[in-house]
PDB file of C-alpha atoms in Angstrom:
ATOM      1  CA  UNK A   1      14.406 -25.797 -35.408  1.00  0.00           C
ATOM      2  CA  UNK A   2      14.117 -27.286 -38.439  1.00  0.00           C
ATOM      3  CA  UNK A   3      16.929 -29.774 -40.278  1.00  0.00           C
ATOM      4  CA  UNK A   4      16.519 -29.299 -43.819  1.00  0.00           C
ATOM      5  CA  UNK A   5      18.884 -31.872 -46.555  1.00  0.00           C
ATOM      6  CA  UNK A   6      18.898 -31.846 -50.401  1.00  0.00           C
ATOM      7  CA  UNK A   7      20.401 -34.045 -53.119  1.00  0.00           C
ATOM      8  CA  UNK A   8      22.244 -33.899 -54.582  1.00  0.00           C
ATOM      9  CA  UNK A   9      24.459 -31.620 -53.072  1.00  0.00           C
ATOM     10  CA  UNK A  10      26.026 -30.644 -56.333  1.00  0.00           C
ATOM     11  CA  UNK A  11      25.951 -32.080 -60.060  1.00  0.00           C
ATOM     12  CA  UNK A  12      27.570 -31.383 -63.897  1.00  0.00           C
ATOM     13  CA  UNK A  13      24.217 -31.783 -66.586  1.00  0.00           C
ATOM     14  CA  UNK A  14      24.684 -31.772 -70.251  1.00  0.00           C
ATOM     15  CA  UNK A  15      22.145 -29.328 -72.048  1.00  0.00           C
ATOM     16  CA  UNK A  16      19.083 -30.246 -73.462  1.00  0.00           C
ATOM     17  CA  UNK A  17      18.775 -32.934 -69.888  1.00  0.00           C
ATOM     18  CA  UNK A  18      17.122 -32.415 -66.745  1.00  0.00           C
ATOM     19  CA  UNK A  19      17.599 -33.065 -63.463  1.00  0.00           C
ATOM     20  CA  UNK A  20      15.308 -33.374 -59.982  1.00  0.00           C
ATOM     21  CA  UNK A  21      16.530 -31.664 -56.949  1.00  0.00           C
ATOM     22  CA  UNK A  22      15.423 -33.465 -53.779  1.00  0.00           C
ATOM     23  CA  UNK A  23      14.500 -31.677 -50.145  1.00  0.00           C
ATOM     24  CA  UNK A  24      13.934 -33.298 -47.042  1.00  0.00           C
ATOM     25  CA  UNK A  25      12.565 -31.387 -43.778  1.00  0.00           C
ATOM     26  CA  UNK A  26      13.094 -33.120 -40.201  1.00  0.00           C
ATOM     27  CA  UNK A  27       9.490 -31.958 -39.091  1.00  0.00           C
ATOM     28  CA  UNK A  28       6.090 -31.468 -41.363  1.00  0.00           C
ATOM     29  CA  UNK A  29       5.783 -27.753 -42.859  1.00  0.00           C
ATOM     30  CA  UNK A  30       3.471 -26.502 -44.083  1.00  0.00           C
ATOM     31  CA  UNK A  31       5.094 -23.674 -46.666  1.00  0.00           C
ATOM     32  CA  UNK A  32       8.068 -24.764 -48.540  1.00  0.00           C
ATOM     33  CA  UNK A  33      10.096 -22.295 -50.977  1.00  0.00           C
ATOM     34  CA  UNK A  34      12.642 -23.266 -53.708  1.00  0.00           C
ATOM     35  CA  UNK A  35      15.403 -20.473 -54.479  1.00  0.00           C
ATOM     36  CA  UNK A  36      17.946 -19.794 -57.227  1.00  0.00           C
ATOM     37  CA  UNK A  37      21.007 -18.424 -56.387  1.00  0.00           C
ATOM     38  CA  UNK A  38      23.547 -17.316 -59.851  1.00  0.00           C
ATOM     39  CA  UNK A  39      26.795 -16.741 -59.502  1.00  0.00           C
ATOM     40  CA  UNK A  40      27.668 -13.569 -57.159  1.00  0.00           C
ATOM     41  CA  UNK A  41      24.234 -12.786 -56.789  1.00  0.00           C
ATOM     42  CA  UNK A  42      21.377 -13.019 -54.241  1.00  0.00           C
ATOM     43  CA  UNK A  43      18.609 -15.640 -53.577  1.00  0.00           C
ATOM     44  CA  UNK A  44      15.488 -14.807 -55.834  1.00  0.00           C
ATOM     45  CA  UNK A  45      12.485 -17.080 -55.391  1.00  0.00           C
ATOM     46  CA  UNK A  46      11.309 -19.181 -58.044  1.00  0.00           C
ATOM     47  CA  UNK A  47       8.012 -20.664 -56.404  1.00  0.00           C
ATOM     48  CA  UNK A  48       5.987 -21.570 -53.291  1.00  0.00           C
ATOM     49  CA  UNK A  49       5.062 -25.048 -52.632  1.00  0.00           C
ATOM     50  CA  UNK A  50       2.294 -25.861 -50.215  1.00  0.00           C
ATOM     51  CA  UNK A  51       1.269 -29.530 -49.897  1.00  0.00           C
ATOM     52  CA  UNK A  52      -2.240 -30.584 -51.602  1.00  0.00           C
ATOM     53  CA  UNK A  53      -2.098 -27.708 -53.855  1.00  0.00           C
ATOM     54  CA  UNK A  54      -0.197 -26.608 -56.954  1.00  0.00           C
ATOM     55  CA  UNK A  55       2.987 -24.550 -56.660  1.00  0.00           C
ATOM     56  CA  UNK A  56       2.526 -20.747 -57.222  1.00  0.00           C
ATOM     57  CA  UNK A  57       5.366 -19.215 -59.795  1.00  0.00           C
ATOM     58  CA  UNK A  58       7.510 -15.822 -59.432  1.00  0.00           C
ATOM     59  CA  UNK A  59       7.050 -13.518 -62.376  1.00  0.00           C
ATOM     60  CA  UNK A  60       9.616 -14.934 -64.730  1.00  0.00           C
ATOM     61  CA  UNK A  61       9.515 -18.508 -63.812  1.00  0.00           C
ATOM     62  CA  UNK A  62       7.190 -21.327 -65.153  1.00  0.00           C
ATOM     63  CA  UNK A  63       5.757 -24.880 -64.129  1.00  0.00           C
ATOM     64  CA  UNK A  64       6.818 -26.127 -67.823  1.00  0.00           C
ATOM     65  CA  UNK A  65      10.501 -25.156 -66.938  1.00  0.00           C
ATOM     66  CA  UNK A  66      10.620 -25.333 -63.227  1.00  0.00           C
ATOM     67  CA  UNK A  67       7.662 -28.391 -62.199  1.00  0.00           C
ATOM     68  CA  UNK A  68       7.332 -28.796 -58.274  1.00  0.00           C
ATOM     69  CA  UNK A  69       6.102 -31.622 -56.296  1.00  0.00           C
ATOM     70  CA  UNK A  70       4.818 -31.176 -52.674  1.00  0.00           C
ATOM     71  CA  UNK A  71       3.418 -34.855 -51.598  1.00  0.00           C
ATOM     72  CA  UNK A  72       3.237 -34.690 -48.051  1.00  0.00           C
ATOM     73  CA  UNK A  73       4.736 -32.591 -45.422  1.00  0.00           C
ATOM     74  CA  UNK A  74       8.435 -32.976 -45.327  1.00  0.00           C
ATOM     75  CA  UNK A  75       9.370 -33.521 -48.645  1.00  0.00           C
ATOM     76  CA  UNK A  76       9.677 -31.418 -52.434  1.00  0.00           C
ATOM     77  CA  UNK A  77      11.204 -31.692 -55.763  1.00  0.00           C
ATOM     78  CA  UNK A  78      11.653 -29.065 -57.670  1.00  0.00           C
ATOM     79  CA  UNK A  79      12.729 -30.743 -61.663  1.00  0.00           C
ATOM     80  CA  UNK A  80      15.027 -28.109 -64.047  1.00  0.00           C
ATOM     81  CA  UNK A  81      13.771 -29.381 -67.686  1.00  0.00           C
ATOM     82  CA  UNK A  82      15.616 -28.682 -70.400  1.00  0.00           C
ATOM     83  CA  UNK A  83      18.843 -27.237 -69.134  1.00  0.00           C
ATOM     84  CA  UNK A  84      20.798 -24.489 -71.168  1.00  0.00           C
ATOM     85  CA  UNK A  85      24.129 -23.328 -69.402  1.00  0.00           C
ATOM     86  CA  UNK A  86      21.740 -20.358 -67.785  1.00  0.00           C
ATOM     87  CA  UNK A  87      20.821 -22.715 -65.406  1.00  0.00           C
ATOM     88  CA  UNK A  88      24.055 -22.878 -63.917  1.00  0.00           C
ATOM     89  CA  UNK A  89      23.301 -22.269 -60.259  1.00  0.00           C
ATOM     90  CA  UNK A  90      22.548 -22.954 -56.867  1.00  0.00           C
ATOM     91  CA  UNK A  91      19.320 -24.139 -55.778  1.00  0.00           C
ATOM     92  CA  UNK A  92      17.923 -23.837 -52.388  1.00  0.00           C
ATOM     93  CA  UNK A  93      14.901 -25.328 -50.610  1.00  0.00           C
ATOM     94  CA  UNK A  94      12.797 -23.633 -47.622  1.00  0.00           C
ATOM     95  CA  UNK A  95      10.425 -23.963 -45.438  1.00  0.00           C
ATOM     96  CA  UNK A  96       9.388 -22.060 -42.156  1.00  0.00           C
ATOM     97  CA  UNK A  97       9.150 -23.793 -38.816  1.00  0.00           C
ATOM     98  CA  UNK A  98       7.043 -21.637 -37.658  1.00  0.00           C
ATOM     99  CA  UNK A  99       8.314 -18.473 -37.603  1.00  0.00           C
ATOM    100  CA  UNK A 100      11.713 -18.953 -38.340  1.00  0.00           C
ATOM    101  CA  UNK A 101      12.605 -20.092 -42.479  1.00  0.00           C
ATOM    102  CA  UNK A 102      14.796 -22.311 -42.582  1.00  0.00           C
ATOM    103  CA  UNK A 103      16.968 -22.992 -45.682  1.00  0.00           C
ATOM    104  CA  UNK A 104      18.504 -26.080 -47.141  1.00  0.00           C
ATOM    105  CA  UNK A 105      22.539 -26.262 -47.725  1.00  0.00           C
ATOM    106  CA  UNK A 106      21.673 -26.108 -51.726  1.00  0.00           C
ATOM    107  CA  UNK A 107      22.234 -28.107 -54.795  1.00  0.00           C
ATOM    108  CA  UNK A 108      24.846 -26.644 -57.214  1.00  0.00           C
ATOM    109  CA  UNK A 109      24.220 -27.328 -60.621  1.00  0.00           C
ATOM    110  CA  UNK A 110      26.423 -26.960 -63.344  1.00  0.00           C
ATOM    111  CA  UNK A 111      25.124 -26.961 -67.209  1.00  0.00           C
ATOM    112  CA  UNK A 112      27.685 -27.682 -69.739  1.00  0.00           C
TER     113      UNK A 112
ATOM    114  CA  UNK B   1       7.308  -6.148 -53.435  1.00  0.00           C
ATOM    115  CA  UNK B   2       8.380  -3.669 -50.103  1.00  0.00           C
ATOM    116  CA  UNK B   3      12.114  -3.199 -50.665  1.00  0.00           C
ATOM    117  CA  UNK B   4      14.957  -3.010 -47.850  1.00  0.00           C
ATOM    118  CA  UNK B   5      18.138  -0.798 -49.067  1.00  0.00           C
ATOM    119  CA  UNK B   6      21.173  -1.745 -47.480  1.00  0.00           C
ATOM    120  CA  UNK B   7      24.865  -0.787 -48.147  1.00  0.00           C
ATOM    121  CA  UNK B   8      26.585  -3.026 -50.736  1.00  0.00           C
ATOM    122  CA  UNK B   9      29.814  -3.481 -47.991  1.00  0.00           C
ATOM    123  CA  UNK B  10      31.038  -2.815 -44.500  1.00  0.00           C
ATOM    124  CA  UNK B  11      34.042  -3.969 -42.801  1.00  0.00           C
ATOM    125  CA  UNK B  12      34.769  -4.452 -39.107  1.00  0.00           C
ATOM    126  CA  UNK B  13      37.697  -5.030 -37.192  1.00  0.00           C
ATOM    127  CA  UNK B  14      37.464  -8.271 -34.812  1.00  0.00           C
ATOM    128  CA  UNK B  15      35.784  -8.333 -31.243  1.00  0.00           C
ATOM    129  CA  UNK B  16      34.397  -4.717 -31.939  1.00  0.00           C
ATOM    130  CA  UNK B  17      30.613  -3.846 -32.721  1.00  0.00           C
ATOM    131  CA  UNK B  18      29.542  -3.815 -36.100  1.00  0.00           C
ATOM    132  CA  UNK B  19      25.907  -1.523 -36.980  1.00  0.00           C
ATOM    133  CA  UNK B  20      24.358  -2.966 -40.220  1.00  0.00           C
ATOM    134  CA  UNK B  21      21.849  -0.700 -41.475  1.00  0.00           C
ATOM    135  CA  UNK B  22      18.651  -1.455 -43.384  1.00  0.00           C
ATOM    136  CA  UNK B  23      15.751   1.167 -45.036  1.00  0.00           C
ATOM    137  CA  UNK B  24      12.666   0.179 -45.010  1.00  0.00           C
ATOM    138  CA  UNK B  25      10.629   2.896 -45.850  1.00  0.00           C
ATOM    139  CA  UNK B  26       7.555   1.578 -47.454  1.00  0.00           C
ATOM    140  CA  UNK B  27       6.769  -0.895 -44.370  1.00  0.00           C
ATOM    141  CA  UNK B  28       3.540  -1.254 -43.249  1.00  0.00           C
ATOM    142  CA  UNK B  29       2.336  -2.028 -39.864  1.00  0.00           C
ATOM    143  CA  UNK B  30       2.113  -6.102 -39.840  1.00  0.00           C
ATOM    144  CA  UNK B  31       5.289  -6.200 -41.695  1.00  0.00           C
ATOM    145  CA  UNK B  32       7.962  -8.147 -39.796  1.00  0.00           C
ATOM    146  CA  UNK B  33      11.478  -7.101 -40.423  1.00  0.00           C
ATOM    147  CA  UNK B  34      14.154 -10.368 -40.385  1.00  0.00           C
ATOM    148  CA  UNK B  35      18.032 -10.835 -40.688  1.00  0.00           C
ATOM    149  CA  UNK B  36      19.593 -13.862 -42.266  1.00  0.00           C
ATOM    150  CA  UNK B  37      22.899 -14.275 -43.405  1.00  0.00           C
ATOM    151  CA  UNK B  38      25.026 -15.969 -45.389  1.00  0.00           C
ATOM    152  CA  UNK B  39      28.319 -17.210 -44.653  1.00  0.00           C
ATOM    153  CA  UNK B  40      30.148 -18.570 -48.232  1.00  0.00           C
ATOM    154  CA  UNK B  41      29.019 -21.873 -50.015  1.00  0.00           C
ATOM    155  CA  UNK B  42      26.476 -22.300 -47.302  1.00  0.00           C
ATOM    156  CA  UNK B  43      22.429 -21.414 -47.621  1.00  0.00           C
ATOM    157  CA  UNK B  44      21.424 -18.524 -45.716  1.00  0.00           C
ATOM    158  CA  UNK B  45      20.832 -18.603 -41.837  1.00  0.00           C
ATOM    159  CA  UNK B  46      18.477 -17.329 -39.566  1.00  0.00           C
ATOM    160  CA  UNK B  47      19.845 -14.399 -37.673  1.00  0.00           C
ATOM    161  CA  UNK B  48      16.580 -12.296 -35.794  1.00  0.00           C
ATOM    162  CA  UNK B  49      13.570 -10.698 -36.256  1.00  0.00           C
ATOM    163  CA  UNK B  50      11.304  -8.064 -34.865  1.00  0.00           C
ATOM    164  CA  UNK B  51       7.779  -6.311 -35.695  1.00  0.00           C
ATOM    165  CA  UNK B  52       8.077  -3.029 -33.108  1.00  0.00           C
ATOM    166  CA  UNK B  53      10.447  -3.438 -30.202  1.00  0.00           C
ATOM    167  CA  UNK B  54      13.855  -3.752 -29.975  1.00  0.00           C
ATOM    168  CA  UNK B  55      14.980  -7.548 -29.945  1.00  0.00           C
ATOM    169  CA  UNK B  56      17.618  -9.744 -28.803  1.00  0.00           C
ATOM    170  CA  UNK B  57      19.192 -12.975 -29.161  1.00  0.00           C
ATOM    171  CA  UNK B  58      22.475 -15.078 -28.626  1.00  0.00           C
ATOM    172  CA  UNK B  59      23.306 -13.525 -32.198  1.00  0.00           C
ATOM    173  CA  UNK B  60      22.298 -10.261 -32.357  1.00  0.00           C
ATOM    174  CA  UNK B  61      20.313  -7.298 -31.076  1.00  0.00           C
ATOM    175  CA  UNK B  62      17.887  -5.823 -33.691  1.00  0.00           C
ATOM    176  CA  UNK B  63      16.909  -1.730 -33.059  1.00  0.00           C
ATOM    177  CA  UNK B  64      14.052  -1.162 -35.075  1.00  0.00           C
ATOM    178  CA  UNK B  65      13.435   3.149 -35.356  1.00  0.00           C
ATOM    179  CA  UNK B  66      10.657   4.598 -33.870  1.00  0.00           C
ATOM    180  CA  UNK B  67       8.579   4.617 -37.421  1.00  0.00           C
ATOM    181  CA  UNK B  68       9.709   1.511 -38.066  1.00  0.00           C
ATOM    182  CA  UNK B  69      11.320   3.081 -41.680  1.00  0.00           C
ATOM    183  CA  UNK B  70      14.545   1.583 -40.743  1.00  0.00           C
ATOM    184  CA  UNK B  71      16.413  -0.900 -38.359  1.00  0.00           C
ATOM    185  CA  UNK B  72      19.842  -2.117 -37.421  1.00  0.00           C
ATOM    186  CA  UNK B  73      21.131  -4.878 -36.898  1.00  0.00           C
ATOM    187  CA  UNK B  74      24.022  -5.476 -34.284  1.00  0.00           C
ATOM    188  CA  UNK B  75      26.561  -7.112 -33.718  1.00  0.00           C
ATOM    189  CA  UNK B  76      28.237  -6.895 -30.515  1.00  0.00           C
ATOM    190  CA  UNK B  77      31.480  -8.509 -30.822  1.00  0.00           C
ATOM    191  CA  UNK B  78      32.186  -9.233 -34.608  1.00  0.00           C
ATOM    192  CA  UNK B  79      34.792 -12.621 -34.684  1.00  0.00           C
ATOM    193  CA  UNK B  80      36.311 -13.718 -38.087  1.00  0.00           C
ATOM    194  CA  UNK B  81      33.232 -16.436 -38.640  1.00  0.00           C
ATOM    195  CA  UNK B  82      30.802 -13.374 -38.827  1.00  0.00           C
ATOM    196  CA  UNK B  83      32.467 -12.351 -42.098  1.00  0.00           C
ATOM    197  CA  UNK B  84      29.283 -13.036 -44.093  1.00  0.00           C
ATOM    198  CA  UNK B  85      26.329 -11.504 -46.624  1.00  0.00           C
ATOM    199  CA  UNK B  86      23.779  -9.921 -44.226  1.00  0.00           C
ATOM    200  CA  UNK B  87      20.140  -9.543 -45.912  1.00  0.00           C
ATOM    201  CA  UNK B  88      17.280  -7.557 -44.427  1.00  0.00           C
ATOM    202  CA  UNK B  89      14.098  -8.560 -45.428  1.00  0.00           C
ATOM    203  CA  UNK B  90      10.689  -8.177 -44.643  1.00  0.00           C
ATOM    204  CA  UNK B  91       8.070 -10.688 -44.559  1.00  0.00           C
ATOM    205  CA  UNK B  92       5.043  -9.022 -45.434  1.00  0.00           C
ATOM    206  CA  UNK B  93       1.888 -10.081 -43.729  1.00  0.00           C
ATOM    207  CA  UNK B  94      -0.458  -9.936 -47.073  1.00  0.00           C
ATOM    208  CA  UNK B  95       1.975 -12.006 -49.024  1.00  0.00           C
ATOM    209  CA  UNK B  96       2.168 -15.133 -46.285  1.00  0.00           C
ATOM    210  CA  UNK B  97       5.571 -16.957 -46.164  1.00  0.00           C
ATOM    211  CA  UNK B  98       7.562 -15.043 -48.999  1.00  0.00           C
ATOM    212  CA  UNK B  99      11.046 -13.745 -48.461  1.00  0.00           C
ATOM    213  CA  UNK B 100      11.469 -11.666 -51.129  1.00  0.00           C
ATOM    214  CA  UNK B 101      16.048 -10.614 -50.522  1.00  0.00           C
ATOM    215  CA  UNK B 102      17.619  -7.769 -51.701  1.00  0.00           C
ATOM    216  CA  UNK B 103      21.404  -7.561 -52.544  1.00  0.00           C
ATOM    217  CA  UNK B 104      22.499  -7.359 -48.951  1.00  0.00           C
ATOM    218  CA  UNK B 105      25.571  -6.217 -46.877  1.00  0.00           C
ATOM    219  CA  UNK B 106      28.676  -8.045 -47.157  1.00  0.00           C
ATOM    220  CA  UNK B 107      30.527  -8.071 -43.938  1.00  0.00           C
ATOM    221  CA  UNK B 108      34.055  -8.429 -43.794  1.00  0.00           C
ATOM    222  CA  UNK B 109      36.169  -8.666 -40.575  1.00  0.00           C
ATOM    223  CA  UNK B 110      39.446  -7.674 -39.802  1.00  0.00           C
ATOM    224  CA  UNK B 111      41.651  -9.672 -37.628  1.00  0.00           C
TER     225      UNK B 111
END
């Protein structure tokens, strides 16, 4: 089964700043997902990221606001630009291995 | 998106079986049907999955209905660290990877 780590594990961002949430996989995947989680509420997926392509967006996210990079086969980033206190969530990486999807512990961010 | 309907909450008491139920109607045949759940402040877990047949696990045991509109998952002694969000979800075969999760059922055990 597949190990997946992010970092940071949880941070406090200013608005108006950005911040780049690592994840690491144990074993090379070939899908990875990134999630938001708000407060209370359930995981809803923000993009796909396959490696040697560009990341394909969920209705209601964007690349200008979300930008993903997928450089090899055990590693994304997934950036939050220009933070407003909105952004105030967890973030969670995926990826399956191979028929199981395994999910990263998340990053909490907080946006003052 | 194929949606799963689930009930908001459910409460158990400890070491007895617990039935979570999921609706599925709109499933289509190379839809798989998975579990995960969530205990607090941790990212969701793998729990089972099935396509047709009954399935089971050192979790779990998944019944899947005859049409395949709904399934259960169960659980067949709940213990206080099974107090968690449960989410039904299918992974539909002309969308590749996506998990697309509903609101799930949150699980709460009695000792």
């Amino acid at each position: 089964s597949a190990v997946i780590s992010q970092k940071p594990s949880r941070d406090i961002c200013q608005r108006g700043t950005s911040l780049t949430i690592q994840c690491q996989v144990d074993s090379q995947v070939t899908m990875m997902f990134w999630y938001r989680q708000q407060p209370g509420q359930s995981l809803t997926l923000i993009a796909t990221a396959n490696q040697g392509s560009e990341a394909t967006y969920e209705s209601g996210f964007v690349i200008d606001k979300f930008p993903i990079s997928r450089p090899n086969l055990t590693f994304s980033t997934l950036t939050v630009s220009n933070m407003s206190p909105e952004d105030s969530s967890i973030y969670l990486c995926s990826a399956w291995d191979p028929d199981t999807q395994y999910f990263g512990p998340g990053t909490r961010l907080t946006v003052l | 998106d194929a949606k799963t309907t689930q009930p908001n909450s459910m409460e158990s008491n400890e070491e007895e079986p617990v039935h979570l139920p999921c609706n599925h109607s709109t499933i289509s045949g190379t839809d798989y049907i998975h579990w995960y759940r969530q205990l607090p402040s941790q990212g969701p877990e793998y729990v089972i999955h099935g396509l047709t047949s009954n399935v089971n696990n050192r979790m779990a045991s998944l019944a899947i209905a005859e049409d395949r509109k709904s399934s259960t998952l169960i659980l067949h002694r709940a213990t206080l660290r099974d107090a968690a969000v449960y989410y039904c979800i299918l992974r539909l075969y002309n969308q590749g990877g996506k998990l697309i999760f509903g609101q799930g059922t949150e699980l709460s055990v009695k000792p």
